[in-house]
Tab-separated table of C-alpha atoms and ligand atoms in Angstrom:
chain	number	residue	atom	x	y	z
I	601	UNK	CA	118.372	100.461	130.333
I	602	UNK	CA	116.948	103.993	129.330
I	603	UNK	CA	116.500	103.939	125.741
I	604	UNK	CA	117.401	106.744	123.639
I	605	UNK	CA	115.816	108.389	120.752
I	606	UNK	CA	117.669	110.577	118.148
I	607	UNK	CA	115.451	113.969	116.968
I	608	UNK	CA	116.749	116.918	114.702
I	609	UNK	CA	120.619	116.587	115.437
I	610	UNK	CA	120.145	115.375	119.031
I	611	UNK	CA	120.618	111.898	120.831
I	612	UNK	CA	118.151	112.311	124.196
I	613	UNK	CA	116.253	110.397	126.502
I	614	UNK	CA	113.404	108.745	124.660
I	615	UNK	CA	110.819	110.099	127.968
I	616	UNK	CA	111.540	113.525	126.694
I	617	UNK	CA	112.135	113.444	122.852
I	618	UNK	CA	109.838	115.961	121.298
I	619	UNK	CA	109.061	117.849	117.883
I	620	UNK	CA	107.467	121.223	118.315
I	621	UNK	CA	103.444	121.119	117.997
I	622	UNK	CA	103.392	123.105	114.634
I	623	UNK	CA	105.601	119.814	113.004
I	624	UNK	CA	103.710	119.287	109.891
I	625	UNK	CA	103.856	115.497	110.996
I	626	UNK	CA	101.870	116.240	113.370
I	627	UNK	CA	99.532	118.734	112.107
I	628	UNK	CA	99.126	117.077	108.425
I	629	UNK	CA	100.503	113.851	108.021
I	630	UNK	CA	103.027	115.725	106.081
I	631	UNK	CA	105.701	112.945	106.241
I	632	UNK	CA	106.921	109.486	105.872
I	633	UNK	CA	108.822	106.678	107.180
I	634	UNK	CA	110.606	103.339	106.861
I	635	UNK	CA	110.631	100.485	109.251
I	636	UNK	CA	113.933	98.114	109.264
I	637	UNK	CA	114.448	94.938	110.704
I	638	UNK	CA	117.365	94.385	113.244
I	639	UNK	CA	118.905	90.885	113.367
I	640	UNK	CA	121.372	89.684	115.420
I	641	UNK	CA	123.238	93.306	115.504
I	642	UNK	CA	122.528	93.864	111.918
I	643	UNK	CA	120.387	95.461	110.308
I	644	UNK	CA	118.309	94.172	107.563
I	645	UNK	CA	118.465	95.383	103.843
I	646	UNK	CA	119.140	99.046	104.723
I	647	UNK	CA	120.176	99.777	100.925
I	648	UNK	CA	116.762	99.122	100.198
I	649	UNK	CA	114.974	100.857	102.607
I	650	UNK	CA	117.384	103.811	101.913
I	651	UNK	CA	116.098	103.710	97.986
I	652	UNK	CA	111.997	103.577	99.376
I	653	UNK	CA	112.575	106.589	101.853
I	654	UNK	CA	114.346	108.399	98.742
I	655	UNK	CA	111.211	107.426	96.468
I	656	UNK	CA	108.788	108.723	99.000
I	657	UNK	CA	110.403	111.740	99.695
I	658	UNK	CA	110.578	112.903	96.097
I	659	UNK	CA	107.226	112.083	95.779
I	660	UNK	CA	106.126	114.017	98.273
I	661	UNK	CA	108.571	117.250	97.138
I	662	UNK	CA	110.390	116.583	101.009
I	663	UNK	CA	114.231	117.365	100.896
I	664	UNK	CA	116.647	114.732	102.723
I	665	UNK	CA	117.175	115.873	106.039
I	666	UNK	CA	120.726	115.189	105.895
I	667	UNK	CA	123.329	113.551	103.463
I	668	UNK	CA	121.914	109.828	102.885
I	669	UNK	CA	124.977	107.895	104.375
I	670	UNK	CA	124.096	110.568	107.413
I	671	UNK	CA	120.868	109.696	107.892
I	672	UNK	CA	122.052	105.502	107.417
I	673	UNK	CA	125.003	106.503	110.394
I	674	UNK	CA	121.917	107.933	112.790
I	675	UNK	CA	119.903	104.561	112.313
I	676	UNK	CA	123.390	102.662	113.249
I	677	UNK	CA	124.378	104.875	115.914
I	678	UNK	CA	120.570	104.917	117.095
I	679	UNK	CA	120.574	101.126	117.006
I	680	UNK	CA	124.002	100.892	119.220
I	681	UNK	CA	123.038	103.209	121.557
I	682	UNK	CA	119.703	101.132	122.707
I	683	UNK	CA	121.541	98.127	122.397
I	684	UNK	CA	119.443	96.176	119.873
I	685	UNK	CA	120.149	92.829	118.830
I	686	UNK	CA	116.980	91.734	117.572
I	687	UNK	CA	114.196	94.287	117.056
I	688	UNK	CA	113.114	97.491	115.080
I	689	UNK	CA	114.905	100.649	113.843
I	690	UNK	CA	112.310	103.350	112.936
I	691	UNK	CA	112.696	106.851	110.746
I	692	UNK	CA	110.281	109.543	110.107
I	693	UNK	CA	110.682	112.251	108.217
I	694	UNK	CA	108.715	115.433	108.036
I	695	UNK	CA	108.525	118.402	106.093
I	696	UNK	CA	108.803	120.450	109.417
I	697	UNK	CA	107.939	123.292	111.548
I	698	UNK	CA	106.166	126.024	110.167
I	699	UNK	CA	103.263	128.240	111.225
I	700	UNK	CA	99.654	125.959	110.054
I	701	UNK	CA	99.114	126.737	106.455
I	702	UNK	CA	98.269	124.294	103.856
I	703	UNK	CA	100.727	125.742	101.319
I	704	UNK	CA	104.490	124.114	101.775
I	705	UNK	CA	106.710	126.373	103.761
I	706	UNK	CA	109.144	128.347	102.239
I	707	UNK	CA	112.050	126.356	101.611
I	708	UNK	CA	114.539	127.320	104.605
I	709	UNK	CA	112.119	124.931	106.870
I	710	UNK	CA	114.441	121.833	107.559
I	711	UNK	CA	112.784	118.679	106.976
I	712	UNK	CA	112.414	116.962	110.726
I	713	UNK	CA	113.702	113.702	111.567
I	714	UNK	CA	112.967	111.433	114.264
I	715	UNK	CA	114.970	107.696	114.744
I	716	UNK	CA	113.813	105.467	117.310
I	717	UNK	CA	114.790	101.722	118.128
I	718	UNK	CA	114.109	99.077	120.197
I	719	UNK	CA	114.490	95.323	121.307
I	720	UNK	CA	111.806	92.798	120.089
I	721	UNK	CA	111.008	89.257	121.015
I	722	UNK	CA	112.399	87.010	118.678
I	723	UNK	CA	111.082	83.653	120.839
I	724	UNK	CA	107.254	85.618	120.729
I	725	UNK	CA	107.488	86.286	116.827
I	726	UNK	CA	108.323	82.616	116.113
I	727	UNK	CA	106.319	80.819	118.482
I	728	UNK	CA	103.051	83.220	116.613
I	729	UNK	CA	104.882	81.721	113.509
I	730	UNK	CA	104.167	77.837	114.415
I	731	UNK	CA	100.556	78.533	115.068
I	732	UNK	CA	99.919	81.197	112.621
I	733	UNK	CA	97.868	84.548	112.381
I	734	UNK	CA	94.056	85.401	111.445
I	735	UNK	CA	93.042	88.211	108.818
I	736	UNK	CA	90.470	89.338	108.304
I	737	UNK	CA	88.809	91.142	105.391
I	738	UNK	CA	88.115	95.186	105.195
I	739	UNK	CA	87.124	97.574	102.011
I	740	UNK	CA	89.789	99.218	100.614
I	741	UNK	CA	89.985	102.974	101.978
I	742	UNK	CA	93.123	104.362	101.254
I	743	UNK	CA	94.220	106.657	98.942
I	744	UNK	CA	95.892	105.271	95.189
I	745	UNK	CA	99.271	106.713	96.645
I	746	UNK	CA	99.938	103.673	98.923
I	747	UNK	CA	103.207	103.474	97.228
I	748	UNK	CA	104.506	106.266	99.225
I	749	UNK	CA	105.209	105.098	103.040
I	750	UNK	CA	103.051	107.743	104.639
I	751	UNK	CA	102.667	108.289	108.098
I	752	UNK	CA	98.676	109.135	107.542
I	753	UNK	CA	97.991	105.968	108.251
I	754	UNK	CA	94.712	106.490	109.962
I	755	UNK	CA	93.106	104.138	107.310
I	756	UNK	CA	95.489	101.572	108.076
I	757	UNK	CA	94.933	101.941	111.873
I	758	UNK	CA	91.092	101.754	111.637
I	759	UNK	CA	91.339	98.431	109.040
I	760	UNK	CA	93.547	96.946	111.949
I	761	UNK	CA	91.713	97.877	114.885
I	762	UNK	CA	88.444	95.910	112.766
I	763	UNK	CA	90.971	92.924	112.877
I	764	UNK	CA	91.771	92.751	116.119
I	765	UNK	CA	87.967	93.570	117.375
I	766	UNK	CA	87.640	90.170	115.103
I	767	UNK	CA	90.149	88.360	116.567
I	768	UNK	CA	92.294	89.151	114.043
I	769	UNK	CA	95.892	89.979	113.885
I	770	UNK	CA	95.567	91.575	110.523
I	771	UNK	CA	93.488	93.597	108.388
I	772	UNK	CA	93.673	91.914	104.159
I	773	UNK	CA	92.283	94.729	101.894
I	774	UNK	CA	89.720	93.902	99.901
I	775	UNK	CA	88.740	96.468	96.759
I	776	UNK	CA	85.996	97.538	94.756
I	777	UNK	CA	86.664	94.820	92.557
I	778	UNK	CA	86.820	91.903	95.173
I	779	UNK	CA	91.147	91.909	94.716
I	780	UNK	CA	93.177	91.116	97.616
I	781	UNK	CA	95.584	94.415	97.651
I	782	UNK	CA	97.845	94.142	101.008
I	783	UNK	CA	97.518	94.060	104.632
I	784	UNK	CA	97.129	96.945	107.059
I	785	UNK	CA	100.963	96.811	107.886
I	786	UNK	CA	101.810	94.232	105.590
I	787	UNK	CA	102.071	92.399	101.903
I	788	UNK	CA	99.725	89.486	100.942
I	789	UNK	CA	100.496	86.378	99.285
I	790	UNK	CA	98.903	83.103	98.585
I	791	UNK	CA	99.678	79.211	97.946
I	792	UNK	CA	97.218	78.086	95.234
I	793	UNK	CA	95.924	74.510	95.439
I	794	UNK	CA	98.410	73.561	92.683
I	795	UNK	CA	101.629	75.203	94.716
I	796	UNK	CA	101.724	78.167	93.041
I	797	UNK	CA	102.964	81.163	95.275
I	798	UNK	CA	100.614	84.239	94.036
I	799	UNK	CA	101.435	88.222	94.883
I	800	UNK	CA	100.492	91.575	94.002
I	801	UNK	CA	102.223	93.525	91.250
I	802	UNK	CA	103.634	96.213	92.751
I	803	UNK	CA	102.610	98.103	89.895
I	804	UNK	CA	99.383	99.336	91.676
I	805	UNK	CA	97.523	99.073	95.234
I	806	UNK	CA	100.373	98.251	97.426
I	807	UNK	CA	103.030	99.260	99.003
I	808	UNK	CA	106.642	98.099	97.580
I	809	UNK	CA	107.932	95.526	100.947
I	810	UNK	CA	111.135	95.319	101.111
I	811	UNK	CA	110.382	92.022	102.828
I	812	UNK	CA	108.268	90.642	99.589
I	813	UNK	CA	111.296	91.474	97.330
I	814	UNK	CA	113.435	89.769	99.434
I	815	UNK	CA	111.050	86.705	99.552
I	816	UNK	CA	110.586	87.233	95.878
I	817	UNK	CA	114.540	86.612	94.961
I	818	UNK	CA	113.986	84.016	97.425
I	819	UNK	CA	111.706	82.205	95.479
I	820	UNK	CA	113.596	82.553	92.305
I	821	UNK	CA	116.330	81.337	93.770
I	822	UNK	CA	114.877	78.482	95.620
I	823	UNK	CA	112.893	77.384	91.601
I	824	UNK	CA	109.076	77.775	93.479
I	825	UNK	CA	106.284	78.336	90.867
I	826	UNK	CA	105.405	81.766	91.267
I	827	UNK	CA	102.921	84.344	89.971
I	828	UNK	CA	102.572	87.940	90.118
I	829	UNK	CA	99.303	89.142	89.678
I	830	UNK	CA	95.993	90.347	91.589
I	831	UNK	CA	94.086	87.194	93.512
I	832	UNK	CA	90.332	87.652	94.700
I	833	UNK	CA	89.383	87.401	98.727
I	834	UNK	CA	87.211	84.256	97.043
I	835	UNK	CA	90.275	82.792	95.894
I	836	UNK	CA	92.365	83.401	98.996
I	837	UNK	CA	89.779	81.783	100.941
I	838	UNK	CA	89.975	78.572	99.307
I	839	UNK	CA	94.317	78.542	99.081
I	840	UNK	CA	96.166	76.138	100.223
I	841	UNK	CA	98.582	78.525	102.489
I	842	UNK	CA	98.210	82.449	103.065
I	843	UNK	CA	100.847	84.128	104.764
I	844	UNK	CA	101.863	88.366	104.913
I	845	UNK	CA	105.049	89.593	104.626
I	846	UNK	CA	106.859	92.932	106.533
I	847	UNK	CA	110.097	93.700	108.136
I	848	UNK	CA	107.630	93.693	111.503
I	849	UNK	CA	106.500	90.342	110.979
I	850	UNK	CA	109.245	89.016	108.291
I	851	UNK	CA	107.297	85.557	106.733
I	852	UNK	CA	104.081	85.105	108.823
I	853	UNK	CA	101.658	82.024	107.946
I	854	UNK	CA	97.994	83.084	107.553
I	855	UNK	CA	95.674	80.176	108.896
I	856	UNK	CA	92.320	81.694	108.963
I	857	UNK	CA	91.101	84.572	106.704
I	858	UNK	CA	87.632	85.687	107.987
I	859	UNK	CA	85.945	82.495	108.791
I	860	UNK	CA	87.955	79.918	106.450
I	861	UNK	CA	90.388	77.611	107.573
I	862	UNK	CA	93.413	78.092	105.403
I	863	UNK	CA	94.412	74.117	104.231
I	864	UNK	CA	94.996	72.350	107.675
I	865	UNK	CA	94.607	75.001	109.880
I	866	UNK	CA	98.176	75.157	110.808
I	867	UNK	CA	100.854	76.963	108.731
I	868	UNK	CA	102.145	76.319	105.396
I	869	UNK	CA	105.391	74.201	104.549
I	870	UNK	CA	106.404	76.691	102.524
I	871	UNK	CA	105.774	79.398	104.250
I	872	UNK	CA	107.549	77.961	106.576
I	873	UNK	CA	110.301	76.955	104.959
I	874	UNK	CA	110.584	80.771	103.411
I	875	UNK	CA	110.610	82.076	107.173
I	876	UNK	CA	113.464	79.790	107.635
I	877	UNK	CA	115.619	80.609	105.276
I	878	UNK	CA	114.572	84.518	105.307
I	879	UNK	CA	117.825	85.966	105.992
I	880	UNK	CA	119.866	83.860	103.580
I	881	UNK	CA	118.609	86.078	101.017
I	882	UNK	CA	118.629	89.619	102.755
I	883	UNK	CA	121.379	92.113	102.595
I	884	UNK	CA	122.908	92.435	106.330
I	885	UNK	CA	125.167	95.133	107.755
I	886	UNK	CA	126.659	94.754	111.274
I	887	UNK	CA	125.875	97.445	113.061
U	1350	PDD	N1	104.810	98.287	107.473
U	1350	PDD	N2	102.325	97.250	103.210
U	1350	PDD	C1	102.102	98.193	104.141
U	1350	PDD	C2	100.850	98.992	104.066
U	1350	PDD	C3	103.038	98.405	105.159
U	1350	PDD	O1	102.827	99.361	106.078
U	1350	PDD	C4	104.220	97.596	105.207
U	1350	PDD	C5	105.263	97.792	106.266
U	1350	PDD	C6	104.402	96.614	104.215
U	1350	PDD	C7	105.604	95.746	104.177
U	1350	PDD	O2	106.764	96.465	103.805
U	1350	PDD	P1	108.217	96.011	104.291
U	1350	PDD	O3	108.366	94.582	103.875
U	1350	PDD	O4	109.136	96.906	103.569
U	1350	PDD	O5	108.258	96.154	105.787
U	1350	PDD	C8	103.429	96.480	103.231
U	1350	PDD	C9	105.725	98.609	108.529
U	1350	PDD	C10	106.496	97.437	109.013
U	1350	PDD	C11	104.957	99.346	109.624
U	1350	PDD	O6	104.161	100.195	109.271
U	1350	PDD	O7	105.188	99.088	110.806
């Protein structure tokens, strides 16, 4: 089946979708996106991801593109049109095409916006689930605005690369004062020796996942002992589980972080048992 991608008002062939080469995407990193889960023809919290793209777009002084229940009707329509039943829905919005100049154009440049989807393997993802994924450490290198889904993310791509020349799967940043913040593409969590589920405050150094506040209400729901606050790499090497969570990855166990075996070497029960019951807590529309 040919897949289809929708840019600037148009639904074409994904082998010739194109933005013009003065996009500011291209030419400054001048944009953002948001990544959504499709499961089982629905897609997964799009409220939420809705809210983050709004945050990073007023951050970054980028109109809407569209009407917000317009843009949500492309990612649907996007998502029918490729046929996805379990996979990835993908938006990226730029502040557009304008002659190079630092300065933001004058404000009759449309934003761009580019929606892509596809199929992915469910059976893969879950069978990398019941063996579990290695991280491994990097230096923080981003800038402080990580709370804004960017697409510069050459720092992200370089941390991951490390990984996977490591035989990694993920990157866990590390920063200047030896604090786990997130992963390349992902959040971090730990299982403490006592069973206490540890995360990042949002507050600072990470990115808000939509996946982590899922697993968060999860958590509460479910009575775990939980904690949210910063954990050293030294601490993280020595928990009882590690996993990451993302809408790419949803709950992933962590077994190895650098060289240390993470408890048994196999994944966590409740990791697991959050994978599981994942979509329980998650806010699904059929598409
Ligand atoms: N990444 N932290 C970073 C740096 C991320 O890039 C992501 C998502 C997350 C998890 O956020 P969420 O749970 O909302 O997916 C955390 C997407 C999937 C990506 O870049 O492909």
């Amino acid at each position: 089946m040919s897949r289809i991608a929708y840019v600037n008002g148009q639904y074409v062939p994904h082998k010739d979708a194109a933005v013009h080469i003065e996009d500011r995407g291209y030419q400054f990193a001048d944009g953002v996106y948001e990544v959504c889960e499709v499961w089982d023809r629905k897609i997964v919290d799009m409220p939420r991801h809705m809210d983050r793209l709004g945050h990073s777009l007023s951050e970054l002084k980028i109109a809407w593109p569209m009407a917000r229940k317009a843009v949500e009707f492309v990612l649907l329509e996007t998502i029918r049109r490729n046929k996805v039943t379990d996979g990835l829905v993908y938006i990226q919005v730029t502040r557009g095409v304008a002659r190079r100049d630092h300065f933001f154009p004058s404000n009759d440049v449309m934003p761009s916006i580019v929606v892509t989807a596809r199929n992915t393997s469910r059976s893969a993802s879950d069978r990398q689930a019941e063996t579990g994924i290695s991280v491994v450490s990097y230096p923080e290198n981003r800038w402080p605005r990580v709370d804004i889904k960017t697409v510069a993310l050459l720092p992200n791509v370089l941390a991951k690369q490390n990984a996977k020349e490591n035989g990694g799967k993920e990157a866990w940043y590390v920063d200047a004062d030896g604090y786990v913040t997130e992963g390349g593409s992902t959040n971090a969590w730990i299982v403490t020796k006592d069973g206490v589920l540890v995360t990042r405050p949002a507050e600072s150094g990470i990115l808000r996942g939509i996946t982590r506040a899922v697993v968060l209400d999860l958590v509460e729901r479910e009575g775990l002992k939980f904690e949210e606050r910063a954990f050293s790499l030294e601490e993280a090497l020595v928990a009882r589980e590690a996993f990451v969570t993302a809408a790419s990855t949803l709950v992933m166990p962590v077994v190895k972080i650098d060289h240390a075996i993470i408890g048994n070497g196999h994944p966590g029960s409740i990791a697991t048992a959050l994978r599981d019951r994942f979509h329980t807590a998650t806010d699904l529309q059929v598409v």
